[in-house]
XYZ file of C-alpha atoms in Angstrom:
113
model
C -6.812 20.769 29.828
C -5.692 22.457 26.617
C -7.080 20.863 23.488
C -4.356 19.848 21.007
C -4.239 21.805 17.791
C -3.462 20.708 14.274
C -3.499 23.278 11.503
C -3.807 21.807 8.018
C -3.139 23.672 4.777
C -3.552 21.972 1.416
C -1.976 23.393 -1.736
C -0.709 22.419 -5.165
C 2.982 23.116 -5.634
C 4.784 24.069 -8.852
C 5.524 20.428 -9.717
C 1.846 19.498 -9.506
C 2.116 17.660 -6.201
C -0.606 18.050 -3.614
C 1.046 19.182 -0.391
C -0.683 18.858 2.962
C 1.271 21.050 5.384
C 0.729 20.184 9.034
C 1.407 22.325 12.076
C 0.886 21.070 15.626
C 0.071 17.702 17.160
C -1.077 14.493 15.501
C -2.914 12.567 18.193
C -6.242 11.056 19.145
C -7.811 14.522 19.253
C -6.668 15.581 15.783
C -6.399 12.468 13.597
C -9.963 12.704 12.295
C -9.223 16.139 10.806
C -6.024 14.814 9.241
C -7.891 11.829 7.800
C -10.599 14.079 6.343
C -8.021 16.380 4.730
C -6.026 13.522 3.197
C -9.136 11.702 1.964
C -10.364 14.927 0.315
C -6.971 15.386 -1.346
C -6.964 11.749 -2.531
C -10.395 12.287 -4.095
C -8.676 14.649 -6.544
C -6.433 11.730 -7.687
C -3.006 13.382 -7.395
C 0.044 11.445 -8.593
C 1.833 12.360 -5.360
C 0.459 13.489 -2.034
C 3.090 15.017 0.221
C 2.603 15.383 3.966
C 4.889 18.211 5.041
C 5.708 17.370 8.645
C 8.161 20.240 9.281
C 5.966 21.848 11.934
C 4.566 18.739 13.592
C 5.457 18.977 17.277
C 4.060 15.649 18.512
C 2.731 12.345 17.196
C 1.275 9.661 19.467
C 0.483 6.033 18.656
C -2.940 6.982 17.300
C -1.284 9.487 14.980
C 1.281 6.961 13.841
C -1.424 4.380 13.171
C -3.383 6.963 11.201
C -0.345 7.679 9.024
C -0.127 3.952 8.241
C -3.850 3.814 7.364
C -3.535 6.915 5.168
C -0.546 5.401 3.395
C -2.637 2.320 2.584
C -5.516 4.530 1.396
C -3.121 6.360 -0.925
C -1.857 3.041 -2.304
C -5.444 1.929 -2.985
C -6.023 5.281 -4.751
C -2.867 4.668 -6.839
C -1.170 7.691 -5.320
C 2.245 7.915 -3.728
C 2.073 9.290 -0.187
C 5.338 10.974 0.723
C 6.393 12.153 4.174
C 8.592 15.247 3.963
C 10.545 17.266 6.532
C 10.272 14.665 9.276
C 12.625 16.269 11.752
C 14.474 14.414 14.487
C 11.452 13.420 16.597
C 9.401 11.853 13.802
C 12.442 10.289 12.182
C 13.388 8.572 15.458
C 9.771 7.512 16.017
C 9.618 5.805 12.623
C 12.997 4.149 13.196
C 12.155 2.869 16.684
C 8.790 1.470 15.580
C 10.251 -0.133 12.448
C 7.836 1.791 10.243
C 10.377 3.888 8.358
C 10.528 1.396 5.480
C 6.722 1.458 5.156
C 6.766 5.069 3.924
C 8.246 7.028 1.064
C 10.311 9.708 2.767
C 11.696 12.814 1.117
C 14.726 14.491 2.585
C 14.172 17.844 4.178
C 13.731 20.960 2.148
C 12.569 24.425 3.023
C 8.833 24.624 3.577
C 7.090 27.890 2.679
C 5.714 30.006 5.472
């Protein structure tokens, strides 16, 4: 069995936002790495923490639940967590589960390579 991969890159963009760019799968095998990365970014107390989901290829129920938990953690840290570049799959997933309104969502924009 091939182990799922999730590449995580954290950067500050020109507007001062902390951007966590994700590439791969968000599932039971990768959520702990995502949680660690977001918690480390929240420790820096950014005004906005953006999860760039443009290259996320899969998200299971564990991943979705983790996004909800991370959103709550950001709220407790007085930071806005923003989901960006959802794509069709993640957009439908949030709509079907009724969670779309629980998140701040930014319309798509080009993500740097």
